[in-house]
XYZ file of C-alpha atoms in Angstrom:
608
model
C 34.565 300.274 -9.157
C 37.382 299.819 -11.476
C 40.575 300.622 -10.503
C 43.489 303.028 -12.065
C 45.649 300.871 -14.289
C 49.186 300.704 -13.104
C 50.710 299.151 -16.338
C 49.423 299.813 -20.360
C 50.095 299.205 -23.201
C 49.446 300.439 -26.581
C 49.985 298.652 -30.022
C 53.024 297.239 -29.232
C 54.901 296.110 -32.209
C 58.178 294.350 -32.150
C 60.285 292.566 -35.102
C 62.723 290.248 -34.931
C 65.062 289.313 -37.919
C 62.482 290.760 -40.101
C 59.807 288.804 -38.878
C 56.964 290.784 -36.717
C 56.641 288.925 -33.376
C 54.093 291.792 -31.993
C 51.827 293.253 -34.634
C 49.672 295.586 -32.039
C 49.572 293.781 -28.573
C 46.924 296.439 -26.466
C 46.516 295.699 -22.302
C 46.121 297.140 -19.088
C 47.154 295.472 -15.552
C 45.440 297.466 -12.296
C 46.907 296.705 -8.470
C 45.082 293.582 -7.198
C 44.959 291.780 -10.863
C 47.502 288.766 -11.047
C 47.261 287.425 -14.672
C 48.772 284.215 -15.951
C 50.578 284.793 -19.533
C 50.308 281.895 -21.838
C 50.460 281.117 -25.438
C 52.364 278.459 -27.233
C 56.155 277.989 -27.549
C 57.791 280.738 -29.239
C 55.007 282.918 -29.577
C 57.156 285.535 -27.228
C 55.795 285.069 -23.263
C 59.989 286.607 -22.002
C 60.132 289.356 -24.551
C 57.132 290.691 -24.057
C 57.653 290.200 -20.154
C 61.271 292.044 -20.812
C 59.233 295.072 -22.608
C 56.974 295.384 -20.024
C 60.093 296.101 -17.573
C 61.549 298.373 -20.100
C 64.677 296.338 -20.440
C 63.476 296.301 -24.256
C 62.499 298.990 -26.855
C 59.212 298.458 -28.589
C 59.674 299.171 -32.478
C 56.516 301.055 -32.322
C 53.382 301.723 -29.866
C 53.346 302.917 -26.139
C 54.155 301.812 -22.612
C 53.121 303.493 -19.434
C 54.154 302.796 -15.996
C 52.463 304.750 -13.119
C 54.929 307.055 -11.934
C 56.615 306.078 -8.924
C 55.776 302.224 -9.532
C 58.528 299.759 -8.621
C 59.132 296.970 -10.560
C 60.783 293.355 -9.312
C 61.564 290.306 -11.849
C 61.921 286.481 -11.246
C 64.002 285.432 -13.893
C 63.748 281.634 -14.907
C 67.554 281.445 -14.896
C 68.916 283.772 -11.550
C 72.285 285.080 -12.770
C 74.820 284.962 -9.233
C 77.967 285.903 -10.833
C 79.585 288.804 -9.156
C 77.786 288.039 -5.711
C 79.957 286.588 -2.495
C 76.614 285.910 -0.626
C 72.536 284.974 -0.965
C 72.112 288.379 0.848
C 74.471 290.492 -1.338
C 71.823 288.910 -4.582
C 68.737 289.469 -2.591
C 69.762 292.957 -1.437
C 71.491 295.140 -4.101
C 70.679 297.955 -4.779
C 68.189 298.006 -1.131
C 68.326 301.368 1.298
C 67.416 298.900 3.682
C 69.110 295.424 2.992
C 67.052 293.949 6.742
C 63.803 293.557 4.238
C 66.321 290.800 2.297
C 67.571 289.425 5.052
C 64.042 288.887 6.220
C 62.866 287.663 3.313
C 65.801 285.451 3.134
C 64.983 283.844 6.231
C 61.345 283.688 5.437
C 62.479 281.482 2.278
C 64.657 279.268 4.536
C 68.137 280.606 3.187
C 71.083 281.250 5.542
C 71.528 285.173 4.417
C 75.116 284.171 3.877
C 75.190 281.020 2.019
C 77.379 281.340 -1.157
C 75.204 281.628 -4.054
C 77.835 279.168 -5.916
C 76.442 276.299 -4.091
C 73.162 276.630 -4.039
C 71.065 274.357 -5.349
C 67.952 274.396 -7.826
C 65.423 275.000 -5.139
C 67.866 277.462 -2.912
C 68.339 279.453 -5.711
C 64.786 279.712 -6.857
C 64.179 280.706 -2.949
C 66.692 283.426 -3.493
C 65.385 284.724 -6.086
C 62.002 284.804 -4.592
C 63.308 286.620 -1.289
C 65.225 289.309 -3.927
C 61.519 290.146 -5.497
C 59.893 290.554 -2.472
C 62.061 292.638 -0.320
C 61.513 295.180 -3.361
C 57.933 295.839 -2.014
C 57.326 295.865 -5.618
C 54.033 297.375 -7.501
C 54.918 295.472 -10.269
C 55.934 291.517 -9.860
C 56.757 289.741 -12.768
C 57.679 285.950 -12.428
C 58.860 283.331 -15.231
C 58.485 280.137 -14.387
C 58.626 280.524 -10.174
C 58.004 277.003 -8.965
C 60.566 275.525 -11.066
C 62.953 273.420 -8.462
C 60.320 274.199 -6.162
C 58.723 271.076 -3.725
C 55.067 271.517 -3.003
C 54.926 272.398 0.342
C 56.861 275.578 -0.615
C 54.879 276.319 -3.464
C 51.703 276.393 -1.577
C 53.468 279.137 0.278
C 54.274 280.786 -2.392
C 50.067 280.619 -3.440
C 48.944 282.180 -0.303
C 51.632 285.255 -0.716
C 50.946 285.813 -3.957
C 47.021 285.752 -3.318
C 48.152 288.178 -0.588
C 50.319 290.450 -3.061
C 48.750 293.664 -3.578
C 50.186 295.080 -6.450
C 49.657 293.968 -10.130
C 51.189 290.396 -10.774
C 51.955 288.721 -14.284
C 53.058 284.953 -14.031
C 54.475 282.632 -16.926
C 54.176 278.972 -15.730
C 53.972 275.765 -16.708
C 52.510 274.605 -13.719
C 48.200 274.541 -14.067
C 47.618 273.770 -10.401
C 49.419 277.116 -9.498
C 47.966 279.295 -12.534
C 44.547 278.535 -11.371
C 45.117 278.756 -7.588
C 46.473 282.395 -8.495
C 45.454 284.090 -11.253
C 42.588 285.745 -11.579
C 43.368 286.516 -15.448
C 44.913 285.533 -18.616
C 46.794 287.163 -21.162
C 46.607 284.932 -23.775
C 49.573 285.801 -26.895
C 48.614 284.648 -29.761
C 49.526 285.364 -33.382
C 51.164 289.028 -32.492
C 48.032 290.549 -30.239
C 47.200 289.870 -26.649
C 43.704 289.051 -25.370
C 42.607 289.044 -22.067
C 40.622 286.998 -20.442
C 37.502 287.622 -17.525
C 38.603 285.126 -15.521
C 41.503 283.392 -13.849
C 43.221 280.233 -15.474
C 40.692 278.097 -14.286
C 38.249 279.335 -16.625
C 40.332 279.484 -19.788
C 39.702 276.671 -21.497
C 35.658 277.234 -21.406
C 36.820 281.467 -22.787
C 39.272 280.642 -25.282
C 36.685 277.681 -27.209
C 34.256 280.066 -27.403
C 36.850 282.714 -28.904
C 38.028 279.817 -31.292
C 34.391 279.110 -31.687
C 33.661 282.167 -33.167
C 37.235 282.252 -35.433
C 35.848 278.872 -36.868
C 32.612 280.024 -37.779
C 34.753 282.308 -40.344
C 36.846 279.726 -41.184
C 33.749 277.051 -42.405
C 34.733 277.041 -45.735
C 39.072 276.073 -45.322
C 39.905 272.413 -45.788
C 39.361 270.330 -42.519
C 43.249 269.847 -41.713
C 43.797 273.464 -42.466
C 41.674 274.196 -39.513
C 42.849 271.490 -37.340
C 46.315 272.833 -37.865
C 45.245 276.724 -37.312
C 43.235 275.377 -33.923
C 46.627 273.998 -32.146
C 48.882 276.672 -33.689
C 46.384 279.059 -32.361
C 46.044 278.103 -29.295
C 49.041 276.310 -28.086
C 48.775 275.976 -24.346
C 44.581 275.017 -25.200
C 42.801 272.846 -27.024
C 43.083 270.058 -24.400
C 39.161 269.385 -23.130
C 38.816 266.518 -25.463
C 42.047 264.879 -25.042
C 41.994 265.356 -21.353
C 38.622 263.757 -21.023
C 39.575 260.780 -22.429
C 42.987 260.918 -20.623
C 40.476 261.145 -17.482
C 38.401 258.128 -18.519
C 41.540 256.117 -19.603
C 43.339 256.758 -15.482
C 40.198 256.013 -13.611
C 39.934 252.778 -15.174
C 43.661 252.218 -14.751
C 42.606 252.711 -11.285
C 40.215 250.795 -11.004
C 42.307 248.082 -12.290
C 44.962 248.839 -9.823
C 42.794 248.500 -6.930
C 41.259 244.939 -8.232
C 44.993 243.791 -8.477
C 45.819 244.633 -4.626
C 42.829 243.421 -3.735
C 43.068 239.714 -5.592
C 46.812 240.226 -3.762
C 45.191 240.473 -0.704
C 42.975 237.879 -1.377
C 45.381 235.386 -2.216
C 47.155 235.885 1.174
C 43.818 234.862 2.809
C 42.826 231.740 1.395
C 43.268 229.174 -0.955
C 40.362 229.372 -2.909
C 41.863 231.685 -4.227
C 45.281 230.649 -5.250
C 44.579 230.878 -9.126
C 43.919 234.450 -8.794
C 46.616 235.348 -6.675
C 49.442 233.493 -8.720
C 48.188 235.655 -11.604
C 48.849 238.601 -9.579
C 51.996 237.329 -8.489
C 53.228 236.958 -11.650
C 52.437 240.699 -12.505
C 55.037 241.761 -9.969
C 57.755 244.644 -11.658
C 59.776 245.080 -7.963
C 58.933 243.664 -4.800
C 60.837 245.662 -1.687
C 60.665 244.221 1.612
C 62.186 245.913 4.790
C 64.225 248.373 2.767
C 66.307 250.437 5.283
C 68.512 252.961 4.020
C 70.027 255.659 6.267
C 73.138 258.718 5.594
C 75.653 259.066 8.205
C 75.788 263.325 8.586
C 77.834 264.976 11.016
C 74.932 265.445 13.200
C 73.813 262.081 13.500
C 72.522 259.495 11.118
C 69.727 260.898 8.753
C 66.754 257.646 7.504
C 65.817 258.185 3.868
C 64.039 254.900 3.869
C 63.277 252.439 6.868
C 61.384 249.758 6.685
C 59.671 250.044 3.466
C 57.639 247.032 1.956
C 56.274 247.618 -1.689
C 55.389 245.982 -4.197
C 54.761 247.184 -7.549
C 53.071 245.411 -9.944
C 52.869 245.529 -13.788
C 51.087 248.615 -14.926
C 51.117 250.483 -11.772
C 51.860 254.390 -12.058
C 53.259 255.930 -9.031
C 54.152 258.926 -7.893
C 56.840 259.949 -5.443
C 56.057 263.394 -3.687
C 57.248 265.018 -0.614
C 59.461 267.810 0.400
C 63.145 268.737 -1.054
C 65.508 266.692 0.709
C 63.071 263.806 1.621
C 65.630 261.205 -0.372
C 62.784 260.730 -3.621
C 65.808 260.134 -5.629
C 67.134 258.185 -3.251
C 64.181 255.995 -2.799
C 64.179 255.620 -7.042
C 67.456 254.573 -6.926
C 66.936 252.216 -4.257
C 64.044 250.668 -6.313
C 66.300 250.565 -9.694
C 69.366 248.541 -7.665
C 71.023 251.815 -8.549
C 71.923 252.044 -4.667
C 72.183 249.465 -2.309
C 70.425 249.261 0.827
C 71.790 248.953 3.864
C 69.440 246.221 4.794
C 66.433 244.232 3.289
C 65.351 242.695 0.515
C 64.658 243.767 -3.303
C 63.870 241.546 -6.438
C 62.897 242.938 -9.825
C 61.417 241.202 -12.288
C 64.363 239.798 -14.759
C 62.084 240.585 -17.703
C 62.104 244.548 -16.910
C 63.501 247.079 -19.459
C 63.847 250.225 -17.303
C 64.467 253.953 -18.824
C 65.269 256.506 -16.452
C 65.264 259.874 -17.392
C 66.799 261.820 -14.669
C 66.668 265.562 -13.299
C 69.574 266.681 -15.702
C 67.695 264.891 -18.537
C 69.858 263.740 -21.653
C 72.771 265.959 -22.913
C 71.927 266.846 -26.671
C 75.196 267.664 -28.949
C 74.807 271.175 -29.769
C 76.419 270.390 -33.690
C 74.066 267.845 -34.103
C 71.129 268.220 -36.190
C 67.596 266.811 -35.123
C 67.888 264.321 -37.452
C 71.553 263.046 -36.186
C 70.520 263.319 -32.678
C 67.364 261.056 -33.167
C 68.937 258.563 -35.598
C 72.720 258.950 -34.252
C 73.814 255.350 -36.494
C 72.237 257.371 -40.002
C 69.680 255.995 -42.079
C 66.119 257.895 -42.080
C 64.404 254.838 -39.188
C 64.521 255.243 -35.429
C 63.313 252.225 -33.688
C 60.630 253.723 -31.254
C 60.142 250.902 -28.527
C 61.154 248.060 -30.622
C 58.828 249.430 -33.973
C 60.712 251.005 -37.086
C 59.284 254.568 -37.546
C 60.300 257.287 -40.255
C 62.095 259.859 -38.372
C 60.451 262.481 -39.971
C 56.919 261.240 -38.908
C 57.959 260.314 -35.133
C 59.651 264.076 -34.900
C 56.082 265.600 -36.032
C 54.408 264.037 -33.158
C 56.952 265.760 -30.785
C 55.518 268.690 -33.164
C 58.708 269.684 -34.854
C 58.620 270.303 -38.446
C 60.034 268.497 -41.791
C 61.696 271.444 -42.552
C 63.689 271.387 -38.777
C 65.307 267.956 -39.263
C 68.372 269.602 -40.724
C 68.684 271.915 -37.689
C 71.536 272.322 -35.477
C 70.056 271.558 -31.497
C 71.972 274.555 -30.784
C 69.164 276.448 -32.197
C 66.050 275.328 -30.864
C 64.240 277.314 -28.413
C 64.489 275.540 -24.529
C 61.042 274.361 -24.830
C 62.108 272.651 -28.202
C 65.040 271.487 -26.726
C 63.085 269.593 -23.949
C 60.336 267.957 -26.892
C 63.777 266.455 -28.324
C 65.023 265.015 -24.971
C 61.541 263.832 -24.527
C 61.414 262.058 -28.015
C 64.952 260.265 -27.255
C 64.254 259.102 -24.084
C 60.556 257.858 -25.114
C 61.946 255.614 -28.201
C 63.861 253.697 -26.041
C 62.539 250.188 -25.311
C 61.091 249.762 -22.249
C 58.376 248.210 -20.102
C 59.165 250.558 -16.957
C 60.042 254.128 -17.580
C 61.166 256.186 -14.450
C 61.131 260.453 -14.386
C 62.775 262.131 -11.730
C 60.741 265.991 -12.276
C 59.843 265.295 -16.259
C 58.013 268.829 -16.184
C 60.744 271.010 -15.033
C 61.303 273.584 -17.754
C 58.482 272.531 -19.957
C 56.569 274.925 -21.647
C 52.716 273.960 -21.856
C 52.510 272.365 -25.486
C 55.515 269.709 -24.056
C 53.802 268.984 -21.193
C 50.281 268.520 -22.395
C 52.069 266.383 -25.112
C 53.947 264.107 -22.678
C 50.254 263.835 -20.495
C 49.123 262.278 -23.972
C 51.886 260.231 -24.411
C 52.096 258.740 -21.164
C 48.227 257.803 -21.087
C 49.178 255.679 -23.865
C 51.935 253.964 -22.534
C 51.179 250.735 -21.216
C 54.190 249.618 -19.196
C 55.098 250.506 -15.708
C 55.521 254.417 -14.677
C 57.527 255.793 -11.893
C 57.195 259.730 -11.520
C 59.199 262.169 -9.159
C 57.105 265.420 -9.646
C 55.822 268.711 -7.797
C 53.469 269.537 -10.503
C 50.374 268.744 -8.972
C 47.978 268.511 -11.851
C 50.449 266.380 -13.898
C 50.185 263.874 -10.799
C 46.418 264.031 -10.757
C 46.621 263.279 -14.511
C 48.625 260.264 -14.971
C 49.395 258.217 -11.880
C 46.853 255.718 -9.908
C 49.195 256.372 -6.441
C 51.293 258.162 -4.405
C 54.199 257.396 -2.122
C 54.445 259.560 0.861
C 57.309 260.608 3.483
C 55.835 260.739 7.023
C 58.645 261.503 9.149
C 61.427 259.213 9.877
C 62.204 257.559 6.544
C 58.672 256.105 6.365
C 56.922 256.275 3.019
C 53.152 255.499 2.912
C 51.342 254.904 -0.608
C 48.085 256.263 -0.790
C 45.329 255.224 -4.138
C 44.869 258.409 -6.372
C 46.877 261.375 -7.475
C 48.062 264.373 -5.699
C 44.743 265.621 -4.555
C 43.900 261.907 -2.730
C 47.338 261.740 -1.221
C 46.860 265.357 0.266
C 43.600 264.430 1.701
C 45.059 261.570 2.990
C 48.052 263.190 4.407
C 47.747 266.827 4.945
C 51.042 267.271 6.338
C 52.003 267.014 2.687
C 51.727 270.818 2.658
C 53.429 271.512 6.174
C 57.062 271.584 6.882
C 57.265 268.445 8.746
C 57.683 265.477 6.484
C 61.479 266.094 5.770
C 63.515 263.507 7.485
C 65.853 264.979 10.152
C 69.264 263.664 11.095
C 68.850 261.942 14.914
C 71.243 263.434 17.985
C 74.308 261.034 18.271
C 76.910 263.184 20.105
C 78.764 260.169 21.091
C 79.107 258.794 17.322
C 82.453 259.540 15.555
C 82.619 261.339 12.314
C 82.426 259.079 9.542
C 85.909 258.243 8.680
C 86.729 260.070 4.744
C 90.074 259.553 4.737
C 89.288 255.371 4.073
C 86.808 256.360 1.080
C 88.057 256.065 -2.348
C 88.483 259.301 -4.970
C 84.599 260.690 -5.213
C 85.584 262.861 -8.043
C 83.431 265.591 -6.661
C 84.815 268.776 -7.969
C 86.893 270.560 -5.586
C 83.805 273.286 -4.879
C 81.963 270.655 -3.746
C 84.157 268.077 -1.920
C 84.974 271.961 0.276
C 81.490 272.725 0.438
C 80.821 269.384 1.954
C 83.864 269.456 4.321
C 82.314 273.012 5.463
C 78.918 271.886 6.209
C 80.770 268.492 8.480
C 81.617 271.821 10.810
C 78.930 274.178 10.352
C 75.965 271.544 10.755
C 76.994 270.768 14.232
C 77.813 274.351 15.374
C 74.176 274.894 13.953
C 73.048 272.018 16.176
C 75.030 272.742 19.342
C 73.471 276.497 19.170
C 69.772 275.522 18.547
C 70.094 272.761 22.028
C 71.779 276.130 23.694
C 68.458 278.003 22.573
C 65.917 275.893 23.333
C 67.571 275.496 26.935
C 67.340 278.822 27.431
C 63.862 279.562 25.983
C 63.026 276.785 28.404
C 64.118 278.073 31.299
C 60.772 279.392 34.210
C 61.717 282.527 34.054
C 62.943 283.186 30.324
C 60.693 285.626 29.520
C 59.940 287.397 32.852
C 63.193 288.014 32.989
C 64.218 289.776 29.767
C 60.643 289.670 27.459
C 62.559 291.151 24.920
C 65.726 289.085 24.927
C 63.373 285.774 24.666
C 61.828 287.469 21.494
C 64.937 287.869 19.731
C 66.021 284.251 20.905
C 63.004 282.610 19.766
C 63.253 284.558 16.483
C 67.268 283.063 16.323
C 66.114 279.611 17.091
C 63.542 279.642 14.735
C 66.519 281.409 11.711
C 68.723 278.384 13.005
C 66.260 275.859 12.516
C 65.429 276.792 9.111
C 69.216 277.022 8.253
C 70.153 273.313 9.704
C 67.233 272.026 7.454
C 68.942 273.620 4.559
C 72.409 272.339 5.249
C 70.982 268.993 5.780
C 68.971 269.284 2.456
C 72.455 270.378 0.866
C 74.599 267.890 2.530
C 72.195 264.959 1.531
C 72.338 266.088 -1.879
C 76.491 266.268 -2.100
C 76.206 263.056 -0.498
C 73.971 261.374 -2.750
C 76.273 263.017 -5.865
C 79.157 261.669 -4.394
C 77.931 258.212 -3.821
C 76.653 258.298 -7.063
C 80.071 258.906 -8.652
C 82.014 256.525 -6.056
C 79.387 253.952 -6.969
C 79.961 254.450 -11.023
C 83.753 255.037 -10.678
């Protein structure tokens, strides 16, 4: 039996700057229907998300909200300003501000964290915990794993597939689209169609939709209709091209595996000595013993210990695990960016590394596309060592001729990120190394960079908690399992979870050891960090808070463990088990911020 709907719409038309962005878009959303919105760059996903909320006029048509029906909005970009605590965000404007503080705690957030010093993750958590404690009817979310680790968005999958109202999700994330949805709204050239299925089963409904447009469009020039099938479709279109993407990985793998194994071979006899020094001589980094541990005012905290790798020309890994396991870290550990505190490292002198990092490239605002791609003048950019036309290497990062003389300043985000991509991909290298290259994408960027990457034939490090992107371009994984230990497992994301399923759980995040006899580490000897002054106070503050956290989770636990705890008081061993269980979740997050100040101000002590 179908159900009421709880949101429609009715030819919908909206202009902008004289040019119609919504010609007639027509839907309906019931409780109990979570539908992934998609369509390509531009085409309007936000405004038509801020309509549905009512924080935008339509120029014509209708939209009806059941009566009564609350709505609740995850904006990509949480705005804090005006807000002296995560609770104060999470509950304004709430009767009862307990359901954010629950929710709060739920996420992992100390309700009274200052929102200023937050980071990425944190603030997507408190954002999260502000929807929910709405109850809403209504949950709209743009771009909600962004900053996100996996284990946490799994969580997120299971309380969404729990949510009972109507959900509408704009993602760049396929994993989570098609563990969730159970329908798209596809926007596409001012109209909205809707799908039967969830995202999993888009790509088979939209080609036989296109199917049927191309049938009417037999008679238009062959590149006419290739161009009207990707500007069409946008976040489709990708069958073909993943296919051979597919065929192209597995036999990277394949060749992967053969490499280790003539390694292997080589160590075991000398028959085989050829075959080995051929191996040998593939080697990009060899790491042996790596230790590499942060001093926190709790106790020491391992990042890495003990870790023996060695990569090998061609090899595409990925680095997963939790926020806060030390992935960066570990990269710069691998790059001789940071310096171990024991162990060996050699890299191969002949390496040409390009790291693209979390806070990618800064683009000049004044600069056109043209300046910012060929900065010296002249209409060549050398893309990894061969002369292109800039005009012809922009068009493959699908920006047109007539956008060269552009400001950056007024490209869309999801343009902004194809330019970033397009610098840091001319560079000349032989090992390129991304620390979360899908943040922020929108889905023509990232199905462009898959396609760009399965074409790139030097070494690949990846830091990523987009699971499908993982499956699709590396041949391993390196794992945290507790301690600092990292274990690399053949495959993508979906062979490293089977082979570690604590990938998922909470557990993998290294935790500082108990050293009550060691001395704080002595600051005033340090040279300037040049941390701002927020954060040099912000890490001062957690030196004291992290060990008053400490001190009153070993008071808890000593109580909860008395005999007679809970015959005693059964209600007073409820609410202590509920505090130790708040204070747990809140030293994890202070270490997870500390580690992070720490490794910014190493960074900058180590550049100064």
């Amino acid at each position: 039996m179908a159900r009421p709907p709880l949101l429609t719409l009715t030819d919908v038309a909206l202009t902008f700057g004289g040019k119609p962005l919504f010609t007639g878009v027509s839907l309906s959303l019931a409780k109990g229907e979570r539908a992934a919105l998609v369509g390509r760059n531009g085409a309007g996903k936000s405004t038509l998300m801020k309509l549905m909320s009512g924080a935008l006029e339509p120029d014509g048509g209708d939209i009806w909200l059941q009566a009564g029906a609350v709505t609740a909005i995850v904006p990509q970009e949480p705005d804090f300003s005006g807000y002296d605590t995560a609770l104060a965000y999470a509950g304004e404007g709430l009767d009862e501000r307990h359901f954010a503080e629950a929710e709060l705690t739920e996420m992992g957030i100390d309700p009274t964290l200052d929102p200023a010093t937050l980071s990425g993750g944190q603030a997507r958590r408190v954002a999260l915990a502000r929807a929910f404690a709405r109850q809403p009817d209504l949950l709209m979310m743009d771009e909600p794993t962004n900053h996100l680790d996996i284990a946490t968005i799994a969580m997120l999958e299971t309380r969404l597939n729990a949510f009972k109202g109507a959900l509408i999700l704009v993602s760049h994330d396929r994993r989570f689209l098609e563990n969730v949805s159970t329908t798209v709204l596809w926007l596409r050239q001012g109209v909205v169609l809707k799908s039967p299925g969830g995202y999993g089963k888009f790509d088979d409904w939209a080609d036989g939709v296109e199917a049927a447009e191309e049938k009417r469009l037999a008679r238009m020039q062959t590149q006419l209709k290739a161009e009207h099938r990707w500007l069409a479709r946008g976040v489709t279109g990708r069958r073909r091209r993943n296919q051979g993407r597919l065929t192209k990985l597995m036999e990277m793998r394949a060749r992967h595996a053969d490499l280790r194994a003539g390694l292997a071979a080589g160590r075991a006899g000398a028959d085989l000595a050829a075959e080995s020094g051929d191996v040998l001589s593939k080697r990009v980094i060899e790491a042996k013993s790596l230790h590499k541990t942060y001093e926190t005012p709790t106790g020491p905290l391992p990042i890495v210990t003990d870790l023996t790798l060695n990569i090998l020309r061609g090899d595409r890994i990925g680095i997963v695990g939790p926020n806060g396991a030390g992935k960066t870290t570990l990269i710069k550990l691998l790059l001789g960016e940071l310096d171990a505190d024991s162990g060996r490292l050699k890299r191969n002198p002949t390496i040409e590394p390009t790291y693209l990092d979390q806070a990618r490239d800064a683009l000049n605002p004044r600069d056109t596309l043209w300046e910012t791609l060929a900065p010296s003048g002249g209409d060549q950019i050398m893309v990894q060592g061969t002369p292109r036309h800039v005009t012809g290497y922009a068009k493959d990062f699908l920006f047109l001729p007539e956008q060269m003389r552009q400001p950056v300043g007024a490209l869309s985000g999801g343009e902004r990120n194809r330019l970033t991509m397009a610098v840091a991909l001319a560079r000349p290298s032989n090992l390129l190394v991304m620390d979360e290259p899908t943040n922020d994408l929108d889905m023509q960027t990232l199905d462009l960079l898959e396609d760009m990457l399965a074409s790139y034939d030097g070494t690949l490090i990846i830091v990523s908690h987009d699971r499908a992107f993982l499956d699709a371009t590396v041949t391993s994984c390196l794992v945290p399992v507790g301690g600092g230990q990292w274990l690399q497992t053949a495959g993508g994301w979906s062979d490293a979870l089977e082979q570690v399923p604590s990938l998922l759980g909470a557990a993998p995040r290294p935790k500082a050891a108990k050293s009550p006899a060691k001395p704080k580490p002595d600051r005033s000897a340090k040279t300037q960090t040049k941390l701002s002054y927020k954060d040099s106070y912000r890490l001062e503050e957690l030196g004291t808070l992290m060990p008053e956290r400490e001190a009153e989770i070993a008071e808890l636990e000593a109580a909860l463990a008395a005999p007679d705890a809970y015959g005693k008081d059964p209600a007073a061993f409820t609410a202590k088990s509920q505090r130790l269980e708040a204070a747990q979740a809140d030293l994890a997050t202070m270490e997870e911020e500390w580690l992070t100040l720490e490794e910014k101000r190493e960074a900058l002590t180590s550049g100064a």
